[in-house]
Structures are given as C-alpha cells and as structure tokens.
C-alpha cells in the first residue's frame, strides 16, 4: 500500500489500512513518521485513556469490560496494549488480546498489541504515533494498556488525558510500597478484584495516601471493580466522563494538544540524533570524536561538530 | 529499528489444552519474533480478525482435535475475503499424513507434525516470510 491509499483508508477508518499504518509506525522508519505527521492535524478528538498498574492486577480484563461498557454508550474504541520485549532476543509474547476477546469481536472496536522494543517507561516508542493514528481514524476513545512493570510507567501521562491506575488486593503490592510517582499520575484509581479478600482495606489505605498527595482541584475518585464480571465498570465509565468534563471546563483539554505537538517535535529531534549517530558519511568524524573524548575533550563540542557536518552533507545530498 | 517478524499463534476449535501452542510461541519469541497469542477456543472469524488487526506476517494454527478438515478451509476462505491470501499460513498439531495434501490445497504452506523440532519452524519462517 502506498502512502496516499493508506492515508485515505485510515481517515475512512478502514481496518486493513489502520492495521498496516500501525505497522509502518511500529517499524520506526521515515515513512511511519511522515504518516504520523500527516495524520496529526486530524487527531485531537479522541479521549485517550491510559491504564497502568502492576503485572496481573487485571488491566487487560478491565480494558475488555470497559470497552463493552463504552460500546453500550455507543462510543467506538481503539485499543493499544503494550507488553515487554525480551532484552536478549528482542522477541516478545503479546498476550493481552487473550483477555479482550469478548470486546474485540465487534466492528466498533480495534485492538493492537505492541511490543515495548527496549523502550522504558511502560510504552513503546511507537505508542504516541499509534495513538495519533487511531485518533485520526475516528475512534471516540483510545485505551492504552501499559507494560505491567509496577512503578515507572509514568510515560502514559504525557499522552493520555485520563490515567487510570489499577491496583488489586493481595498481590504483595502493599499500599505503603506504592511509590509516590504512580499516585501522582492517577486521575482515577481502580481497585480491581473487588471480589477478593482485602479490597476494602486497599481502598482505605489508598484513600489516606491520596489525601496527602493531591492538593489540586480534581480529587481522584477510587472505584472498586470486579473486571471479570463487569462489576463497577459502569461507575468507572461515569468517572471517566466526569474527568473529561473537568478537563474541558478547566481548559486543560486543549493544552494536551500542545503537549502532543511538543512530543512530536521532541521525537523528531531524537530521530535526527539517531540518524546522525549511524550516518556512514560521518564515520571518520565519529571515530575521531570518540578518541578525543577519551583523551578528555568535552563531548558536546563533538556532538555540535557532527550535527553541523550532517546538516551540510544532507543539504548537499538533496 | 527494522520490521520485526510478527506471528499469530492461533488455537481454533474445541481442544482443551494449549501446551504445544505455548511451546511454539516461546520458541518463536526466543528466536526474536513478536508472537501474538490469543488463547483457546478461537473461532475462524476471531482468528482472521486478529490476523488482520495485528497485521501479522505469519499465521501459525495449532489443531489437535481432528477438526482441521472444516476449520482450515474456513479460515483460508475468510483470509481471502479480507485480501489476506498472501499470508504465510502454517499448520501444526495432530494432522494425519493423508490429510496433508488437502490442507496444502486449501492454502496452508507447510504442515508440522507432532515432534517437529521448534527450530525447524523458526528456520522455515525466517526463510519463507516475505517471499510471498
Ligand atoms: N478474582 C478476580 N480475578 C480477576 C479480576 N480481573 C482480572 N482477574 C484475573 O487476574 C488475572 C490477570 O488478569 P489480566 O487482565 O491479564 O492482568 P494484567 O494486569 O493485564 O496483566 P499483565 O498485562 O500481564 O500485566 C487473570 O487470571 C484474570 O482472570 C477480578 O475482578 N477478580
Ligand atoms: Mg495485560
């Protein structure tokens, strides 16, 4: 498929085009970046919701239940679920789809598994572009399930308008051990496996900790769910809608676009830096720089030198 | 970053255990591939929708129940209906020798019987994907 066909297919929300476009973005080449650039102006309408929390708390099961609920409310749903890649082989087993079978069986839902590919922070490098694509394809809601690593998945708050932090009782995730970071990024807290012993205690300690952490206008609600039976999920969908209203009324919703545009620029800069680092035309300068840095010369000087040479070589090449 | 090989490991039909499918999934992961595993009891419709949505290069189907004569042609038909006839489709599990030609006629590219070395499957995928 060429860029034009792909672009039009995505804008019409065609499944095949959406799937192929996501592959372009995932492979991290220029054509994927170009595609994101073309789609970005058409994004900004979807409500992007991040779902994060320790491994096994029930994030995928919750995404499934929430998707069914959103469908009942006549909203179309795009889902991205990130699982870790092996740092040794680069391979990955992407298993989140197992728990989402009930909800993905529906034309109004599209689900895609992504591997983290060495990216830290709970998402993959391609997640932002992928989210932009689903947004531009017209999905009303985009759900992003992060890698279940525990504490460091703060990346998601840079992209998502609403972040759900999911906890469960009795997973050894003693509330005391939950790092402040994850408490600060949550706009809504979900205590899942509400059918399990100890969920009320988890809610109580969470409430007392949140009292300290959140001095601002939005007080994050705590919702108890049993995702595998769909209990509490209607209430969760209401809390999510409430957060959206809050963002819009406080003019925060529009600011997110600013952050997203900024992110696009940052990512483009990083891509250029990566291009420079592996540009064969600059190999000699690279080698010389490395040996001089070893002798104690300042690295930034050589970075600027490389960049200048790259700009020149690229301008000449065009 | 280049294009990773993405494989959907699918278990259609009613057979109740997926040890073999999981062994394959792990072997492919260890060979550096991205493996989407969707669990037991998948319908042909679910499998083809997953293959389409996940934009996989390879569909590896595992069937132990003996239902391959109906399931496999149905999956192939749905693939064609979604313009996915180029996909590399592999079949494993318990497939009697005499059924293999019919499976290949239906569009399966290779059948791997019980006791196949997972490394052979890895090699087959490496050599044949992208050669459609
Ligand atoms: N008792 C109970 N079990 C649940 C509930 N929700 C999910 N589970 C189970 O918890 C296990 C893990 O669920 P997942 O949805 O895969 O959890 P996850 O957080 O997505 O896991 P990772 O993606 O591996 O981090 C599964 O066996 C689910 O069936 C619940 O509300 N109650
Ligand atoms: Mg999960």
XYZ file of C-alpha atoms and ligand atoms in Angstrom:
483
model
C 0.000 0.000 0.000
C 1.318 3.461 -0.828
C 1.113 6.489 1.469
C -1.886 8.053 -0.264
C -4.046 4.918 -0.217
C -3.052 4.248 3.357
C -3.769 7.778 4.473
C -7.223 7.779 2.891
C -8.035 4.315 4.211
C -7.116 5.373 7.725
C -9.198 8.535 7.529
C -12.140 6.389 6.445
C -11.465 4.135 9.425
C -10.805 1.062 7.278
C -9.404 -1.782 9.367
C -6.826 -3.015 6.907
C -5.389 0.469 6.426
C -5.363 1.132 10.159
C -3.505 -2.141 10.759
C -0.938 -1.514 8.023
C -0.424 2.096 9.097
C 0.327 0.952 12.624
C 2.962 -1.423 11.229
C 4.611 1.468 9.401
C 4.691 3.460 12.603
C 5.922 0.491 14.621
C 8.877 -0.161 12.311
C 10.211 3.308 13.126
C 11.234 4.357 9.616
C 10.781 7.667 7.847
C 7.522 6.630 6.155
C 5.946 5.966 9.568
C 6.991 9.397 10.818
C 5.633 11.009 7.675
C 2.346 9.216 8.137
C 2.056 10.430 11.739
C 2.844 13.937 10.547
C 0.024 13.808 8.010
C -2.457 12.370 10.478
C -1.637 14.631 13.407
C -3.751 17.592 12.227
C -6.778 15.272 12.115
C -6.226 13.917 15.607
C -7.222 15.575 18.856
C -10.822 14.439 19.091
C -10.398 11.114 20.839
C -10.384 10.739 24.587
C -7.096 8.963 25.260
C -7.147 6.895 28.421
C -4.042 5.240 29.872
C -4.367 2.130 32.022
C -1.387 1.323 34.190
C -0.585 -0.843 37.207
C 1.471 -3.795 38.389
C 1.545 -7.089 36.453
C -1.556 -9.201 36.875
C -3.804 -6.638 38.578
C -6.304 -7.111 35.755
C -5.546 -4.275 33.325
C -6.450 -6.268 30.205
C -9.582 -7.692 31.803
C -10.569 -4.175 32.772
C -9.922 -2.849 29.258
C -12.229 -5.589 27.984
C -15.005 -4.742 30.443
C -14.621 -1.005 29.932
C -14.744 -1.428 26.160
C -18.018 -3.357 26.430
C -19.393 -0.538 28.579
C -18.231 2.188 26.172
C -19.832 0.282 23.296
C -23.112 0.255 25.191
C -22.690 4.035 25.349
C -22.248 3.988 21.545
C -18.602 5.009 21.539
C -16.085 3.414 19.197
C -12.909 2.186 20.864
C -9.301 1.766 19.708
C -7.056 -0.256 21.996
C -3.250 -0.357 22.207
C -1.731 -2.853 24.630
C 1.999 -2.834 25.266
C 3.897 -5.886 26.513
C 7.632 -6.131 27.189
C 10.169 -7.301 24.603
C 12.942 -9.630 25.688
C 16.081 -7.554 26.200
C 18.134 -10.517 24.956
C 16.424 -11.638 21.765
C 14.139 -8.695 21.013
C 11.267 -11.156 20.755
C 8.032 -10.874 22.692
C 4.907 -12.777 23.584
C 1.976 -10.405 23.366
C -0.821 -11.912 25.435
C -3.145 -9.056 26.290
C -5.521 -9.966 23.471
C -6.476 -13.188 25.286
C -8.482 -11.234 27.849
C -10.084 -8.942 25.291
C -11.834 -11.492 23.083
C -15.370 -10.541 24.146
C -14.947 -6.909 23.231
C -12.775 -7.006 20.115
C -15.387 -9.136 18.358
C -17.081 -6.003 17.103
C -16.635 -3.645 14.162
C -16.608 -0.640 16.508
C -13.510 -1.891 18.297
C -9.954 -2.195 17.031
C -7.216 -3.734 19.158
C -3.485 -3.850 18.512
C -0.684 -5.435 20.559
C 2.623 -3.582 20.674
C 5.981 -4.766 21.959
C 7.966 -2.299 24.058
C 11.088 -2.881 21.914
C 13.529 -1.764 24.529
C 11.699 1.452 25.319
C 11.403 2.081 29.055
C 8.566 3.892 30.766
C 5.807 1.397 30.071
C 5.085 2.243 26.431
C 6.852 1.608 23.143
C 8.489 4.298 21.074
C 5.694 3.949 18.554
C 2.852 4.364 21.019
C 2.402 8.079 20.511
C 2.224 7.710 16.740
C -0.103 4.721 17.081
C -2.406 6.703 19.307
C -2.416 9.587 16.835
C -3.389 7.187 14.061
C -6.325 5.699 15.971
C -7.450 9.184 16.908
C -7.310 10.355 13.290
C -9.103 7.171 12.189
C -12.068 8.441 14.164
C -12.177 6.310 17.286
C -14.026 8.148 20.058
C -11.890 6.605 22.779
C -8.335 5.249 22.665
C -7.360 2.938 25.516
C -3.655 2.348 26.130
C -2.614 -0.506 28.418
C 0.979 -0.031 29.576
C 3.517 -2.710 30.357
C 2.787 -4.018 33.837
C 6.097 -3.210 35.419
C 4.978 -1.648 38.660
C 6.086 1.893 39.139
C 7.940 3.594 36.354
C 5.221 3.764 33.699
C 4.809 7.480 34.017
C 5.186 7.955 30.247
C 1.498 7.399 29.785
C 0.538 10.646 31.487
C 2.318 12.605 28.773
C -0.031 11.261 26.132
C -3.253 10.355 27.865
C -5.863 12.832 29.006
C -7.010 10.456 31.700
C -4.802 7.961 33.533
C -6.308 5.016 35.376
C -4.048 3.453 37.980
C -5.176 -0.089 38.679
C -4.467 -1.851 41.962
C -5.591 -5.170 43.338
C -5.614 -6.557 46.866
C -3.235 -9.251 47.944
C -0.701 -9.065 45.159
C 2.071 -8.205 47.554
C 1.578 -4.647 46.403
C 1.331 -3.311 49.884
C -0.033 0.187 49.554
C 2.922 1.508 51.535
C 5.203 0.209 48.850
C 3.443 2.019 46.040
C 5.750 4.784 45.021
C 4.560 8.335 45.080
C 5.037 8.567 41.319
C 2.175 6.300 40.498
C -0.125 8.029 42.970
C 0.606 11.351 41.335
C -0.130 10.262 37.788
C -3.501 8.702 38.552
C -6.596 10.718 37.678
C -8.784 7.798 38.660
C -7.837 4.856 40.874
C -9.322 1.459 40.281
C -9.184 -1.200 42.947
C -9.855 -4.283 40.852
C -10.583 -7.813 42.055
C -13.107 -6.261 44.387
C -14.446 -9.759 44.929
C -11.201 -10.645 46.669
C -10.452 -10.545 50.363
C -8.760 -7.307 51.396
C -10.075 -4.959 48.705
C -11.743 -2.651 51.209
C -8.527 -2.367 53.165
C -6.701 -1.465 49.956
C -9.276 1.238 49.299
C -8.935 2.671 52.822
C -5.162 2.927 52.734
C -5.260 4.317 49.210
C -7.692 6.998 50.339
C -5.486 8.093 53.208
C -2.406 8.250 50.993
C -4.202 10.205 48.275
C -5.336 12.733 50.840
C -1.700 13.735 51.186
C -0.664 13.541 47.562
C -3.369 15.559 45.823
C -3.810 19.166 46.724
C -5.370 20.186 43.383
C -8.893 20.791 42.163
C -9.546 17.322 40.778
C -9.888 14.804 43.572
C -9.191 11.385 42.027
C -12.068 9.035 42.680
C -11.426 5.483 43.801
C -13.591 2.925 42.031
C -13.931 -0.657 43.099
C -14.366 -3.140 40.231
C -14.531 -6.843 39.541
C -13.484 -6.614 35.940
C -14.011 -10.269 35.096
C -17.726 -9.906 35.920
C -18.081 -6.333 34.763
C -18.966 -5.059 38.239
C -18.235 -1.398 38.960
C -17.449 -0.744 35.330
C -20.460 1.452 34.656
C -19.399 3.632 37.566
C -15.870 3.696 36.162
C -17.163 4.877 32.776
C -19.052 7.658 34.584
C -15.911 8.699 36.465
C -14.022 8.814 33.162
C -16.715 11.002 31.595
C -16.556 13.196 34.710
C -12.822 13.639 34.289
C -13.304 14.631 30.677
C -15.838 17.272 31.691
C -13.390 18.563 34.288
C -10.583 18.812 31.702
C -12.785 20.656 29.244
C -14.226 23.058 31.831
C -10.788 23.911 33.175
C -9.388 24.385 29.653
C -6.871 21.601 30.239
C -8.182 19.505 27.350
C -6.860 21.917 24.732
C -3.457 22.123 26.395
C -2.935 18.415 25.833
C -2.678 19.079 22.092
C 0.152 21.461 22.828
C 1.988 18.740 24.776
C 1.369 16.274 21.989
C 2.716 18.621 19.329
C 5.725 19.206 21.553
C 6.191 15.489 21.853
C 6.164 15.108 18.096
C 8.932 17.672 17.854
C 10.983 16.007 20.596
C 10.634 12.664 18.914
C 11.701 14.129 15.565
C 14.786 15.590 17.230
C 15.634 12.251 18.778
C 15.223 10.578 15.407
C 17.630 13.054 13.846
C 20.138 12.385 16.612
C 19.810 8.652 15.968
C 20.263 9.220 12.221
C 23.405 11.236 12.848
C 24.823 8.556 15.116
C 24.556 5.914 12.413
C 25.288 8.057 9.344
C 28.110 6.348 7.484
C 29.242 9.585 5.866
C 30.231 10.814 9.329
C 32.090 7.683 10.390
C 35.537 9.291 10.357
C 34.457 12.268 12.420
C 32.679 9.892 14.785
C 35.819 7.836 15.332
C 37.997 10.915 15.832
C 35.484 12.361 18.286
C 35.420 9.168 20.312
C 39.188 9.073 20.689
C 39.371 12.742 21.612
C 36.610 12.356 24.187
C 38.674 9.530 25.634
C 41.556 11.988 25.903
C 39.348 14.223 28.000
C 37.800 16.569 25.426
C 34.164 17.637 26.019
C 31.583 15.500 24.197
C 29.094 18.318 23.450
C 31.664 20.017 21.274
C 31.871 16.963 19.022
C 28.134 16.499 19.027
C 27.775 20.001 17.596
C 30.509 19.266 15.087
C 28.725 16.090 13.960
C 25.451 17.908 13.680
C 26.976 20.668 11.565
C 28.545 18.121 9.236
C 25.310 16.180 8.992
C 23.326 19.288 8.094
C 25.853 20.160 5.420
C 26.020 16.652 3.968
C 22.234 16.372 3.987
C 21.758 19.743 2.301
C 24.254 18.777 -0.397
C 22.591 15.417 -0.876
C 19.202 16.923 -1.589
C 14.750 -0.363 14.024
C 13.579 -2.690 11.276
C 10.443 -4.658 10.700
C 10.097 -7.465 13.234
C 8.530 -10.747 12.174
C 5.060 -10.866 13.739
C 3.338 -14.209 14.189
C -0.170 -15.028 15.339
C -0.338 -18.380 17.137
C -3.957 -19.479 16.938
C -5.869 -22.325 18.570
C -9.229 -22.790 16.890
C -11.815 -25.333 17.854
C -12.590 -27.190 20.980
C -9.402 -28.880 22.046
C -8.773 -28.184 25.658
C -5.058 -27.697 26.067
C -2.513 -25.424 24.544
C 0.807 -26.677 25.816
C 2.092 -27.225 22.289
C 0.971 -23.774 21.130
C 2.726 -22.182 24.085
C 5.944 -24.091 23.412
C 5.895 -22.793 19.829
C 5.107 -19.268 20.989
C 8.091 -19.279 23.332
C 10.430 -20.733 20.721
C 9.453 -18.036 18.238
C 9.903 -15.346 20.873
C 13.334 -16.729 21.729
C 14.152 -16.518 18.031
C 13.432 -12.777 18.190
C 9.903 -12.738 16.790
C 6.852 -10.948 18.151
C 4.194 -13.517 18.910
C 0.571 -12.723 19.477
C -1.155 -15.461 21.377
C -4.922 -15.320 21.734
C -5.771 -18.347 23.863
C -8.001 -21.352 23.392
C -11.273 -21.875 21.539
C -10.930 -19.241 18.835
C -13.445 -19.177 16.015
C -12.143 -18.812 12.443
C -13.694 -15.314 12.430
C -11.791 -14.301 15.557
C -8.542 -15.686 14.191
C -8.799 -13.863 10.891
C -9.828 -10.634 12.596
C -6.797 -10.916 14.884
C -4.502 -11.641 11.932
C -5.884 -8.601 10.123
C -5.818 -6.237 13.110
C -2.379 -7.290 14.258
C -1.032 -7.181 10.680
C 0.972 -10.364 11.194
C 3.308 -11.891 8.624
C 2.640 -15.437 9.701
C -0.421 -17.312 10.949
C 0.505 -20.488 12.848
C -2.543 -22.645 13.530
C -2.463 -25.499 16.019
C -5.215 -28.119 15.946
C -5.285 -31.317 17.983
C -8.984 -32.097 17.849
C -9.219 -33.502 14.331
C -11.434 -30.646 13.196
C -8.888 -29.352 10.683
C -10.867 -30.534 7.595
C -13.588 -27.982 8.375
C -11.666 -25.303 10.315
C -8.737 -24.789 7.960
C -10.695 -24.249 4.709
C -12.981 -21.847 6.573
C -10.010 -19.826 7.858
C -8.477 -19.722 4.373
C -11.765 -18.567 2.886
C -12.020 -15.735 5.409
C -8.399 -14.749 4.750
C -9.169 -14.459 1.048
C -12.303 -12.464 1.805
C -10.109 -9.969 3.654
C -7.453 -9.817 0.935
C -5.022 -11.652 3.186
C -4.299 -14.519 0.780
C -0.583 -13.646 0.831
C -0.225 -14.520 4.474
C 2.161 -17.354 5.316
C -0.117 -19.952 6.930
C 1.397 -22.874 8.854
C -0.429 -25.752 10.468
C 0.678 -27.879 13.399
C -0.782 -30.315 15.888
C -2.158 -33.718 15.023
C -2.739 -33.847 11.270
C -2.845 -37.357 9.736
C -0.483 -37.863 6.801
C -3.357 -38.493 4.387
C -4.935 -35.112 5.206
C -1.814 -33.106 4.423
C -2.418 -32.728 0.651
C -5.916 -31.369 1.257
C -4.526 -28.868 3.760
C -1.893 -27.719 1.285
C -4.564 -27.433 -1.424
C -6.595 -25.249 0.900
C -3.644 -22.840 1.053
C -1.571 -23.983 4.022
C 2.091 -23.574 3.124
C 3.565 -26.155 5.468
C 2.316 -28.752 7.943
C 4.395 -29.543 11.022
C 3.545 -32.808 12.736
C 3.963 -33.742 16.385
C 7.583 -33.983 17.418
C 8.729 -31.300 14.969
C 11.827 -29.532 16.275
C 10.711 -25.969 17.024
C 13.971 -24.810 15.453
C 12.757 -26.164 12.105
C 9.668 -23.970 12.365
C 11.828 -20.950 13.195
C 14.015 -21.626 10.172
C 11.049 -22.189 7.898
C 9.528 -18.854 8.899
C 12.814 -16.987 8.504
C 13.282 -18.379 5.011
C 9.754 -18.071 3.749
C 8.228 -14.959 5.175
C 8.453 -12.051 2.786
C 8.774 -14.460 -0.120
C 5.071 -14.414 -0.909
N -10.885 -12.555 41.112
C -10.696 -11.716 40.117
N -9.769 -12.005 39.179
C -9.601 -11.108 38.163
C -10.348 -9.918 38.072
N -9.935 -9.235 36.984
C -8.961 -9.984 36.411
N -8.748 -11.125 37.108
C -7.787 -12.189 36.807
O -6.461 -11.719 37.033
C -5.552 -12.340 36.115
C -4.725 -11.297 35.396
O -5.571 -10.510 34.583
P -5.028 -9.622 33.371
O -6.191 -8.833 32.885
O -4.299 -10.446 32.409
O -3.991 -8.687 34.142
P -2.993 -7.586 33.539
O -2.852 -6.533 34.559
O -3.438 -7.179 32.191
O -1.650 -8.407 33.425
P -0.322 -8.017 32.601
O -0.732 -7.475 31.261
O 0.415 -9.317 32.498
O 0.418 -7.002 33.436
C -6.400 -13.191 35.184
O -6.351 -14.518 35.610
C -7.794 -12.601 35.345
O -8.815 -13.534 35.091
C -11.323 -9.663 39.084
O -12.026 -8.633 39.080
N -11.460 -10.582 40.071
Mg -2.452 -7.274 30.322
